[in-house]
Structures are given as structure tokens and as C-alpha cells.
Amino acid sequence: MKEQSSNIDLHRLQVLLEAARLLNSTLELNEITQIILDVVRPEVHVERLSVFVVDRAKGVLRSIVAHEVNNRDIFVPLGIGIAGTVAKTGEVLDIPDAYADPRFARAFDQRLGYHTKDLFTLPVCDRKGEIIGVLQLLNRLRPITDSDREFLLGISVYIGLALQNAWSHAQLREEESFGQSLLSLCDRLAETERLSLTSQAFNYVVREISNPLAVAMGYTDLAHSHPGVPEQVRGYLTKISQGIDQTATAARQFRSFINSAAPKLRPIALSDVLWQITHLRAQQWAAQNIDASMLILKAPPVLADEAQMQLVVLYLLQNAEATLGDGDPSRELRITLSAGGEQVRVEISRTGPASGEELQTRIYESPFTGTKQLSVSTLGLALASGIVEQHNGRLRLESGGDKGDTLVVELPAYLRDAAG
């Protein structure tokens, strides 16, 4: 028996050494995940194995291995569930009955169509001993022995070193890609803004000249048919009529051309739009000492043009930023996404004094009418209102008195069952 135990220990040592070699041979997370699966499961027999990495920037655990769970991203808030608890406390948890433990998050079983019976969960640390991940084994096929525990604790060290290097590498690549995405987003927003402003401006011009042209055409026809008009004058009137008709035709054709690029409607998640634009504004908020936070609640997609929705959110944020008092010690922006009934709702709230009825009026006023000159922020608000209306939604201002204002966008939810 002692010789058998010695052989097991020697085998486990060889496995650990080979695992260390393999884990340190790559910086690719997908390759590391496969190595972990290939090494751990033959040694400790369980139904499923999961590895999470701590994403401190977002305050969550993020799955990089979820055995037999394909194309699913699992995010666990730190401190929530068994894995989240281990990530926060650093303790090893051996739970024989998952559903008897109040810390177990049953929602993940429901989401994944799985039934967790038992769990063995341990932290994964980096060189400095800081927790950077969690290793979790579900539904053991045989009891986990002291030797198994020792093996798992040993391999978690090598997993931690490999995860630290691979995660840093992945984050660096993601930051580079994200920077390029932000530049591309800025370019797209500028182009969308130009087209939107051009379209609305020219539509306004055409509307404003249509009535005078129609009146001029009517009086010209009336004069042309009046008895006793000299032939030379009739010739002049004919040329005037032709000129008016050509002007009206050119205006209609140009308006048709401007409006030919119809919005590209497709189901989009407004949460993605909010993340993109808030990342774009983050540096500006830091420079202006603005405290911004965002709450994303579960919401269905909306049928919309993504570029135009990005422009709407950008305009509303810029308006909220512009109306924050410079001398106010509390400069806060609160962004919330929620849903109710068949509506998806975006709220952008700011601290400070209420804006009053004038701003409420500006929301519904064309940016090219009125006697007062529009500021950049109120011009954007008027344009945003127009875009929202084109998407069968509405934009309004809710005043909170001394507590500030909230700009609210409500859009019809895209319900697949109803749409299909």
C-alpha cells in the first residue's frame, strides 16, 4: 500500500512538472484552457471543470474554461456565488450539497440547463499571492482525496502563473484593439452627425421654400391666363414658370438624394451603445472632474440604426455635461438602462439646478427655427429628438428640482416573437 501511494505521488509530480512546462509554453488563453482540461480531468474525476479569471476593472469573474458549455460567456460578480466568494476571501470551499449552501447561485444552473450536485473550489494566485482566478470542479465522480487536494493546490500555482501572463497579454491586445475601435467610432460618429445635420437642414430649407414657390407658381399661372396680357409679357411669365418648376424639381430631387441613405435598422442592444459612448467620454469626464456611473438592467434589443443611436447617446451626454454647474462640488452623471412593458428606457441624470421649461421646449423645436441662437448642446438635443422620433420613440426631460434633471429616451422593444 505504501509503495502504491509512493507511485501515485511520483506520477502526480511528473504530471505537475509536465503541466508547468505546457502552461508556460503559450500566452494564448484558449490554449491554456485546453491544457488545464487535459491535465486536471484525468487526475481528478469530475463531470465539469471551470476556470475563472478576475477582471478587476469590471469587478467580475470571467470564465475562460467552462467545460461542455460552448459559446457562453459566464460573468460572476466578486463576492457572489461560490466562485465569487472564493475570489473575494481566498478560502478553499468543498461543498458536498450545492443547493443546501445559501451562497450557491442557482440561476447559473437554470441558465445553462445543468444540475450542480457538489463543488470543490479553490483560488488561483499570482506570484505576489494576489488572487487572479478561481478553479472550480463540479459533480465529482469519486470522492476527492487528500492527495487530490494536494495535487489541485499544486497545479493551481502553475495555473496562476500562466493565467497572469496570458491575461496581461490578452488585456494589452484588447486595449490596443479598443483604442483603434474608439478612433473608428469617432470617425463614424462625425460622419453620421454630418449626414444627419445636412439632411435636417436641407429638409427644412425645402419646406420653407416650397410654399413661396407654390404661391409664385399660382400667381404666374393666373397672370398668364389674364386677358389682355401682351405676348411679350406672356413669354416672360412662361420663362418664370419654367424657372420655378425647375427649382422645385431640383429641390425635390436633392432632398430625395439626401434622404436616400435610409437608416440601417437591425436589432441592437442599447447596453453596447452605452458602453461604447461612455468609454469615449471617460477621459473628458476625468478631466472635468465628473463622477459618472452606469447601471445596466436586463432589457430587450431595439430595432434601430446603431450609428444614429450612438449619436443620440453622445448628444444627450454632452448636453448633461454642459449643464453641470462649474462651481458645484457634486458633479455627477448617472446613466441607467431598463425596460418596462414593451419599452426600453435610457435615463441620463445629472446633479445641479433644474434646466427649466426652455430646455423642455428646445427638445421638440426644430434646430433651424426659433429666434434664439442654439448652443452646441441644445442643437444636439434637438437633433437627438428628431432621430428618436424617426425610430418611433420619444425623448423628454424630467425635472427633479434642485436635484437636477433626467433626460429620458423610450424606444419600442424589439420582441422576437412579435416580430417573427
Short mmCIF file of C-alpha atoms in Angstrom, two decimals:
data_model
loop_
_atom_site.label_atom_id
_atom_site.label_comp_id
_atom_site.label_asym_id
_atom_site.label_seq_id
_atom_site.Cartn_x
_atom_site.Cartn_y
_atom_site.Cartn_z
CA MET A 1 0.00 0.00 0.00
CA LYS A 2 2.86 2.35 0.87
CA GLU A 3 4.57 1.52 -2.44
CA GLN A 4 1.31 2.22 -4.31
CA SER A 5 0.99 5.60 -2.57
CA SER A 6 4.60 6.40 -3.47
CA ASN A 7 3.92 5.55 -7.12
CA ILE A 8 0.88 7.85 -7.10
CA ASP A 9 2.93 10.67 -5.62
CA LEU A 10 5.64 10.19 -8.24
CA HIS A 11 3.06 10.13 -11.02
CA ARG A 12 1.43 13.31 -9.71
CA LEU A 13 4.81 15.03 -9.50
CA GLN A 14 5.53 14.12 -13.12
CA VAL A 15 2.10 15.41 -14.12
CA LEU A 16 2.73 18.70 -12.30
CA LEU A 17 6.12 19.17 -13.95
CA GLU A 18 4.66 18.46 -17.41
CA ALA A 19 1.75 20.79 -16.69
CA ALA A 20 4.16 23.55 -15.68
CA ARG A 21 6.08 23.10 -18.92
CA LEU A 22 2.95 23.16 -21.07
CA LEU A 23 1.31 26.09 -19.27
CA ASN A 24 4.43 28.22 -19.64
CA SER A 25 4.77 27.42 -23.34
CA THR A 26 1.97 29.72 -24.53
CA LEU A 27 0.35 33.10 -23.90
CA GLU A 28 -2.91 32.18 -25.62
CA LEU A 29 -5.82 31.80 -23.19
CA ASN A 30 -7.61 29.25 -25.35
CA GLU A 31 -4.52 27.02 -25.41
CA ILE A 32 -4.05 27.35 -21.65
CA THR A 33 -7.67 26.37 -21.05
CA GLN A 34 -7.25 23.20 -23.09
CA ILE A 35 -4.07 22.30 -21.18
CA ILE A 36 -5.91 22.72 -17.86
CA LEU A 37 -8.71 20.44 -19.04
CA ASP A 38 -6.30 17.83 -20.40
CA VAL A 39 -4.22 17.76 -17.21
CA VAL A 40 -6.77 18.03 -14.41
CA ARG A 41 -9.69 15.86 -15.52
CA PRO A 42 -7.75 12.58 -15.86
CA GLU A 43 -6.38 13.06 -12.34
CA VAL A 44 -9.50 14.26 -10.52
CA HIS A 45 -12.62 12.72 -11.99
CA VAL A 46 -15.47 15.24 -12.18
CA GLU A 47 -18.28 15.98 -14.63
CA ARG A 48 -17.29 19.57 -15.26
CA LEU A 49 -14.37 21.89 -14.70
CA SER A 50 -14.45 25.69 -14.78
CA VAL A 51 -11.67 28.26 -14.58
CA PHE A 52 -12.42 31.93 -13.97
CA VAL A 53 -10.10 34.93 -14.19
CA VAL A 54 -10.61 38.03 -12.05
CA ASP A 55 -11.44 41.10 -14.13
CA ARG A 56 -10.91 43.79 -11.51
CA ALA A 57 -11.69 46.61 -13.93
CA LYS A 58 -15.30 45.37 -14.12
CA GLY A 59 -15.46 43.76 -10.66
CA VAL A 60 -16.35 40.31 -12.01
CA LEU A 61 -15.05 36.81 -12.52
CA ARG A 62 -14.90 35.93 -16.19
CA SER A 63 -14.97 32.34 -17.42
CA ILE A 64 -12.12 31.16 -19.63
CA VAL A 65 -12.87 27.45 -19.21
CA ALA A 66 -16.41 26.20 -18.93
CA HIS A 67 -16.25 22.52 -19.78
CA GLU A 68 -19.09 21.32 -22.05
CA VAL A 69 -20.52 24.85 -22.11
CA ASN A 70 -19.90 26.17 -25.62
CA ASN A 71 -20.23 29.76 -26.82
CA ARG A 72 -21.33 31.03 -23.41
CA ASP A 73 -19.67 33.85 -21.52
CA ILE A 74 -20.15 33.48 -17.78
CA PHE A 75 -19.65 36.54 -15.59
CA VAL A 76 -19.82 36.23 -11.81
CA PRO A 77 -19.72 39.37 -9.60
CA LEU A 78 -16.97 39.26 -6.99
CA GLY A 79 -18.40 38.05 -3.69
CA ILE A 80 -21.47 36.46 -5.32
CA GLY A 81 -21.92 32.68 -5.64
CA ILE A 82 -19.36 30.08 -4.64
CA ALA A 83 -16.73 31.15 -7.19
CA GLY A 84 -17.24 34.81 -6.36
CA THR A 85 -16.88 34.08 -2.65
CA VAL A 86 -13.61 32.21 -3.17
CA ALA A 87 -12.29 35.04 -5.35
CA LYS A 88 -13.04 37.52 -2.58
CA THR A 89 -11.98 35.52 0.50
CA GLY A 90 -9.26 33.22 -0.87
CA GLU A 91 -10.58 30.20 1.05
CA VAL A 92 -10.91 26.70 -0.38
CA LEU A 93 -14.54 25.57 -0.38
CA ASP A 94 -15.53 21.90 -0.53
CA ILE A 95 -19.33 21.83 -0.73
CA PRO A 96 -20.98 18.37 -0.78
CA ASP A 97 -24.50 19.72 -1.46
CA ALA A 98 -24.62 22.82 -3.64
CA TYR A 99 -28.32 23.58 -3.19
CA ALA A 100 -28.03 23.39 0.60
CA ASP A 101 -25.46 26.22 0.60
CA PRO A 102 -27.08 29.71 0.55
CA ARG A 103 -24.05 31.13 -1.31
CA PHE A 104 -24.69 28.94 -4.36
CA ALA A 105 -26.13 30.89 -7.32
CA ARG A 106 -28.83 28.62 -8.71
CA ALA A 107 -29.50 30.97 -11.61
CA PHE A 108 -26.44 29.66 -13.46
CA ASP A 109 -27.82 26.10 -13.43
CA GLN A 110 -31.10 27.40 -14.83
CA ARG A 111 -29.31 29.41 -17.48
CA LEU A 112 -27.04 26.54 -18.54
CA GLY A 113 -29.55 23.70 -18.19
CA TYR A 114 -27.37 21.85 -15.68
CA HIS A 115 -27.79 20.49 -12.14
CA THR A 116 -24.86 21.05 -9.81
CA LYS A 117 -24.65 18.50 -7.02
CA ASP A 118 -21.35 19.34 -5.35
CA LEU A 119 -18.45 21.74 -5.82
CA PHE A 120 -14.77 21.91 -4.99
CA THR A 121 -13.49 25.46 -5.47
CA LEU A 122 -10.07 26.94 -4.81
CA PRO A 123 -8.35 30.26 -5.54
CA VAL A 124 -5.66 30.75 -8.17
CA CYS A 125 -2.94 33.24 -7.20
CA ASP A 126 -0.14 35.10 -8.98
CA ARG A 127 3.50 35.46 -7.96
CA LYS A 128 2.61 38.03 -5.29
CA GLY A 129 -0.08 35.85 -3.78
CA GLU A 130 -2.89 38.03 -5.14
CA ILE A 131 -5.99 36.15 -6.26
CA ILE A 132 -6.26 36.32 -10.05
CA GLY A 133 -8.67 33.46 -10.69
CA VAL A 134 -10.70 30.53 -9.43
CA LEU A 135 -10.57 26.82 -10.25
CA GLN A 136 -13.89 25.03 -9.76
CA LEU A 137 -14.75 21.33 -10.08
CA LEU A 138 -18.39 20.26 -10.30
CA ASN A 139 -20.07 16.91 -9.61
CA ARG A 140 -17.22 14.58 -8.62
CA LEU A 141 -17.39 11.04 -9.96
CA ARG A 142 -15.46 9.70 -6.98
CA PRO A 143 -14.54 11.23 -3.60
CA ILE A 144 -11.81 13.89 -3.66
CA THR A 145 -8.95 12.56 -1.55
CA ASP A 146 -6.23 14.39 0.38
CA SER A 147 -3.88 13.53 -2.47
CA ASP A 148 -6.30 15.10 -4.93
CA ARG A 149 -6.48 18.27 -2.84
CA GLU A 150 -2.71 18.45 -2.68
CA PHE A 151 -2.48 17.95 -6.44
CA LEU A 152 -5.07 20.68 -7.13
CA LEU A 153 -3.35 23.12 -4.80
CA GLY A 154 -0.05 22.37 -6.52
CA ILE A 155 -1.30 22.79 -10.06
CA SER A 156 -3.20 25.97 -9.13
CA VAL A 157 0.20 27.63 -8.60
CA TYR A 158 1.25 26.88 -12.18
CA ILE A 159 -2.20 27.82 -13.49
CA GLY A 160 -1.88 31.15 -11.66
CA LEU A 161 1.49 31.96 -13.21
CA ALA A 162 0.26 31.05 -16.69
CA LEU A 163 -3.01 32.97 -16.24
CA GLN A 164 -1.20 36.08 -15.08
CA ASN A 165 0.99 36.18 -18.16
CA ALA A 166 -1.77 35.22 -20.61
CA TRP A 167 -4.35 37.59 -19.11
CA SER A 168 -1.91 40.53 -19.19
CA HIS A 169 -1.11 39.67 -22.81
CA ALA A 170 -4.81 39.44 -23.71
CA GLN A 171 -5.59 42.73 -21.93
CA LEU A 172 -2.78 44.50 -23.79
CA ARG A 173 -4.10 43.29 -27.14
CA GLU A 174 -7.64 44.21 -26.10
CA GLU A 175 -6.54 47.73 -25.14
CA GLU A 176 -4.82 48.20 -28.49
CA SER A 177 -7.88 46.92 -30.32
CA PHE A 178 -10.13 49.05 -28.11
CA GLY A 179 -8.11 52.17 -28.91
CA GLN A 180 -8.47 51.52 -32.61
CA SER A 181 -12.20 50.89 -32.14
CA LEU A 182 -12.61 54.24 -30.37
CA LEU A 183 -10.87 56.07 -33.22
CA SER A 184 -13.11 54.30 -35.72
CA LEU A 185 -16.17 55.13 -33.61
CA CYS A 186 -15.20 58.84 -33.55
CA ASP A 187 -14.93 58.85 -37.35
CA ARG A 188 -18.31 57.13 -37.76
CA LEU A 189 -20.00 59.50 -35.33
CA ALA A 190 -18.60 62.53 -37.15
CA GLU A 191 -19.88 61.21 -40.49
CA THR A 192 -23.30 60.31 -39.05
CA GLU A 193 -23.56 63.75 -37.44
CA ARG A 194 -22.70 65.47 -40.72
CA LEU A 195 -25.29 63.48 -42.67
CA SER A 196 -27.96 63.97 -40.01
CA LEU A 197 -27.40 67.71 -39.80
CA THR A 198 -27.25 68.07 -43.60
CA SER A 199 -30.44 66.07 -44.04
CA GLN A 200 -32.40 68.02 -41.44
CA ALA A 201 -31.07 71.38 -42.67
CA PHE A 202 -31.94 70.73 -46.29
CA ASN A 203 -35.35 69.24 -45.45
CA TYR A 204 -36.07 72.45 -43.53
CA VAL A 205 -34.91 74.61 -46.47
CA VAL A 206 -37.09 72.67 -48.91
CA ARG A 207 -40.12 73.00 -46.63
CA GLU A 208 -39.51 76.74 -46.24
CA ILE A 209 -39.22 77.45 -49.98
CA SER A 210 -41.98 75.08 -51.10
CA ASN A 211 -44.85 77.36 -50.06
CA PRO A 212 -43.42 80.56 -51.63
CA LEU A 213 -42.67 78.62 -54.82
CA ALA A 214 -46.22 77.27 -54.94
CA VAL A 215 -47.64 80.77 -54.39
CA ALA A 216 -45.37 82.23 -57.07
CA MET A 217 -46.37 79.49 -59.49
CA GLY A 218 -50.07 80.11 -58.80
CA TYR A 219 -49.88 83.85 -59.38
CA THR A 220 -47.76 83.34 -62.50
CA ASP A 221 -50.37 80.99 -63.97
CA LEU A 222 -53.11 83.45 -63.01
CA ALA A 223 -51.28 86.34 -64.69
CA HIS A 224 -50.56 84.21 -67.74
CA SER A 225 -54.27 83.47 -68.22
CA HIS A 226 -55.39 87.06 -67.64
CA PRO A 227 -56.95 88.57 -70.79
CA GLY A 228 -55.13 91.41 -72.44
CA VAL A 229 -51.62 90.38 -71.36
CA PRO A 230 -49.15 91.29 -74.13
CA GLU A 231 -47.45 88.36 -75.87
CA GLN A 232 -44.03 89.57 -74.79
CA VAL A 233 -45.15 89.54 -71.13
CA ARG A 234 -46.67 86.08 -71.65
CA GLY A 235 -43.26 84.92 -72.80
CA TYR A 236 -41.69 86.34 -69.67
CA LEU A 237 -44.32 84.61 -67.50
CA THR A 238 -43.69 81.30 -69.26
CA LYS A 239 -39.97 81.55 -68.53
CA ILE A 240 -40.71 82.43 -64.90
CA SER A 241 -43.00 79.39 -64.61
CA GLN A 242 -40.32 77.14 -66.11
CA GLY A 243 -37.72 78.54 -63.71
CA ILE A 244 -39.96 77.98 -60.68
CA ASP A 245 -40.77 74.44 -61.84
CA GLN A 246 -37.08 73.64 -62.40
CA THR A 247 -36.22 74.99 -58.92
CA ALA A 248 -38.94 72.92 -57.26
CA THR A 249 -37.92 69.79 -59.21
CA ALA A 250 -34.22 70.24 -58.31
CA ALA A 251 -35.11 70.72 -54.63
CA ARG A 252 -37.23 67.55 -54.61
CA GLN A 253 -34.52 65.54 -56.36
CA PHE A 254 -31.81 66.75 -53.98
CA ARG A 255 -33.98 66.02 -50.95
CA SER A 256 -34.61 62.54 -52.33
CA PHE A 257 -30.85 62.07 -52.75
CA ILE A 258 -30.07 63.31 -49.22
CA ASN A 259 -32.70 61.02 -47.72
CA SER A 260 -31.83 58.01 -49.90
CA ALA A 261 -29.43 56.63 -47.26
CA ALA A 262 -32.20 55.18 -45.12
CA PRO A 263 -31.32 54.16 -41.56
CA LYS A 264 -29.94 50.62 -41.37
CA LEU A 265 -32.42 49.15 -38.94
CA ARG A 266 -31.49 45.97 -37.13
CA PRO A 267 -31.93 44.58 -33.60
CA ILE A 268 -29.25 46.16 -31.40
CA ALA A 269 -28.50 46.08 -27.67
CA LEU A 270 -28.56 49.59 -26.23
CA SER A 271 -26.21 48.34 -23.49
CA ASP A 272 -23.49 48.02 -26.17
CA VAL A 273 -24.18 51.55 -27.38
CA LEU A 274 -23.94 52.91 -23.83
CA TRP A 275 -20.66 51.10 -23.16
CA GLN A 276 -19.15 52.42 -26.39
CA ILE A 277 -20.08 56.06 -25.85
CA THR A 278 -19.26 56.12 -22.12
CA HIS A 279 -15.80 54.77 -22.89
CA LEU A 280 -15.49 57.53 -25.48
CA ARG A 281 -16.39 60.20 -22.88
CA ALA A 282 -14.45 58.72 -19.94
CA GLN A 283 -11.32 60.80 -20.50
CA GLN A 284 -13.36 64.00 -20.76
CA TRP A 285 -15.18 63.19 -17.50
CA ALA A 286 -11.90 62.63 -15.71
CA ALA A 287 -10.54 65.97 -16.97
CA GLN A 288 -13.72 67.82 -15.87
CA ASN A 289 -13.94 66.06 -12.50
CA ILE A 290 -17.30 64.50 -13.36
CA ASP A 291 -18.34 61.45 -11.34
CA ALA A 292 -20.14 59.14 -13.80
CA SER A 293 -21.73 55.77 -13.12
CA MET A 294 -23.87 53.39 -15.15
CA LEU A 295 -26.50 50.82 -14.20
CA ILE A 296 -27.39 48.27 -16.88
CA LEU A 297 -30.54 46.29 -16.14
CA LYS A 298 -31.90 43.49 -18.29
CA ALA A 299 -33.50 44.91 -21.44
CA PRO A 300 -34.52 43.51 -24.84
CA PRO A 301 -32.94 44.84 -28.04
CA VAL A 302 -34.43 47.66 -30.09
CA LEU A 303 -34.84 47.90 -33.85
CA ALA A 304 -32.59 50.84 -34.72
CA ASP A 305 -29.70 52.24 -36.69
CA GLU A 306 -26.72 51.70 -34.39
CA ALA A 307 -24.75 54.73 -35.61
CA GLN A 308 -27.74 57.02 -35.06
CA MET A 309 -28.34 55.61 -31.57
CA GLN A 310 -24.68 56.24 -30.74
CA LEU A 311 -25.19 59.83 -31.87
CA VAL A 312 -28.30 60.19 -29.68
CA VAL A 313 -26.48 58.98 -26.56
CA LEU A 314 -23.49 61.22 -27.32
CA TYR A 315 -25.72 64.30 -27.76
CA LEU A 316 -27.59 63.62 -24.51
CA LEU A 317 -24.40 63.11 -22.54
CA GLN A 318 -22.88 66.30 -23.97
CA ASN A 319 -26.00 68.22 -23.01
CA ALA A 320 -25.88 66.84 -19.46
CA GLU A 321 -22.18 67.67 -19.18
CA ALA A 322 -22.74 71.23 -20.43
CA THR A 323 -25.45 71.90 -17.85
CA LEU A 324 -23.42 70.75 -14.84
CA GLY A 325 -22.54 73.76 -12.70
CA ASP A 326 -18.82 74.58 -12.71
CA GLY A 327 -18.89 75.60 -9.06
CA ASP A 328 -20.98 72.66 -7.92
CA PRO A 329 -18.90 70.33 -5.71
CA SER A 330 -21.16 67.44 -6.70
CA ARG A 331 -20.78 66.94 -10.46
CA GLU A 332 -22.50 63.63 -11.10
CA LEU A 333 -23.87 61.82 -14.14
CA ARG A 334 -26.00 58.70 -13.72
CA ILE A 335 -26.81 56.52 -16.73
CA THR A 336 -29.46 53.80 -16.46
CA LEU A 337 -30.78 51.25 -18.94
CA SER A 338 -34.01 49.45 -18.07
CA ALA A 339 -37.16 48.02 -19.63
CA GLY A 340 -40.84 48.12 -18.82
CA GLY A 341 -43.66 46.57 -20.79
CA GLU A 342 -42.75 46.92 -24.46
CA GLN A 343 -40.46 49.91 -23.97
CA VAL A 344 -36.69 50.16 -23.48
CA ARG A 345 -35.70 53.18 -21.42
CA VAL A 346 -32.41 55.08 -21.19
CA GLU A 347 -32.09 57.70 -18.45
CA ILE A 348 -29.26 60.24 -18.21
CA SER A 349 -29.45 62.14 -14.92
CA ARG A 350 -27.29 64.99 -13.67
CA THR A 351 -26.95 66.89 -10.45
CA GLY A 352 -27.46 70.64 -10.18
CA PRO A 353 -30.35 73.06 -10.64
CA ALA A 354 -33.23 72.20 -12.95
CA SER A 355 -32.96 73.42 -16.54
CA GLY A 356 -36.48 74.84 -16.67
CA GLU A 357 -39.19 74.89 -19.34
CA GLU A 358 -37.00 76.46 -22.03
CA LEU A 359 -34.87 73.34 -22.43
CA GLN A 360 -38.02 71.20 -22.50
CA THR A 361 -39.26 73.35 -25.40
CA ARG A 362 -35.95 73.03 -27.24
CA ILE A 363 -36.32 69.23 -27.32
CA TYR A 364 -39.34 69.48 -29.60
CA GLU A 365 -38.26 72.54 -31.60
CA SER A 366 -36.55 72.24 -34.95
CA PRO A 367 -32.90 73.33 -34.67
CA PHE A 368 -33.47 75.66 -37.64
CA THR A 369 -36.43 77.60 -36.27
CA GLY A 370 -36.89 79.99 -33.36
CA THR A 371 -35.50 83.39 -32.61
CA LYS A 372 -32.79 82.38 -30.12
CA GLN A 373 -29.41 81.07 -31.16
CA LEU A 374 -28.91 77.43 -30.19
CA SER A 375 -25.86 76.35 -28.24
CA VAL A 376 -23.98 73.25 -29.34
CA SER A 377 -25.58 71.19 -26.56
CA THR A 378 -29.17 72.28 -27.28
CA LEU A 379 -28.61 71.84 -31.02
CA GLY A 380 -27.56 68.26 -30.29
CA LEU A 381 -30.64 67.82 -28.11
CA ALA A 382 -32.94 68.90 -30.95
CA LEU A 383 -31.17 66.60 -33.40
CA ALA A 384 -31.36 63.71 -30.92
CA SER A 385 -35.08 64.28 -30.53
CA GLY A 386 -35.52 64.09 -34.30
CA ILE A 387 -33.60 60.82 -34.53
CA VAL A 388 -35.58 59.28 -31.66
CA GLU A 389 -38.86 60.26 -33.32
CA GLN A 390 -37.72 58.62 -36.56
CA HIS A 391 -37.32 55.40 -34.54
CA ASN A 392 -40.89 55.68 -33.19
CA GLY A 393 -39.63 56.66 -29.77
CA ARG A 394 -39.75 59.79 -27.67
CA LEU A 395 -37.33 61.99 -25.77
CA ARG A 396 -38.40 64.05 -22.77
CA LEU A 397 -36.97 65.95 -19.82
CA GLU A 398 -37.92 65.05 -16.25
CA SER A 399 -37.10 67.80 -13.76
CA GLY A 400 -36.02 66.89 -10.26
CA GLY A 401 -35.94 70.46 -8.99
CA ASP A 402 -32.80 71.16 -7.00
CA LYS A 403 -31.70 67.54 -7.51
CA GLY A 404 -31.15 68.05 -11.23
CA ASP A 405 -32.69 66.81 -14.46
CA THR A 406 -33.13 63.47 -16.20
CA LEU A 407 -33.23 63.10 -19.97
CA VAL A 408 -35.32 60.05 -20.82
CA VAL A 409 -35.34 58.13 -24.10
CA GLU A 410 -38.02 55.50 -24.63
CA LEU A 411 -37.88 53.21 -27.67
CA PRO A 412 -40.08 50.27 -28.69
CA ALA A 413 -38.56 46.95 -27.67
CA TYR A 414 -37.78 44.51 -30.46
CA LEU A 415 -39.76 41.45 -29.42
CA ARG A 416 -38.67 38.46 -31.50
CA ASP A 417 -41.93 36.56 -31.08
CA ALA A 418 -43.97 39.57 -32.19
CA ALA A 419 -41.54 40.41 -34.99
CA GLY A 420 -41.32 36.87 -36.28
#
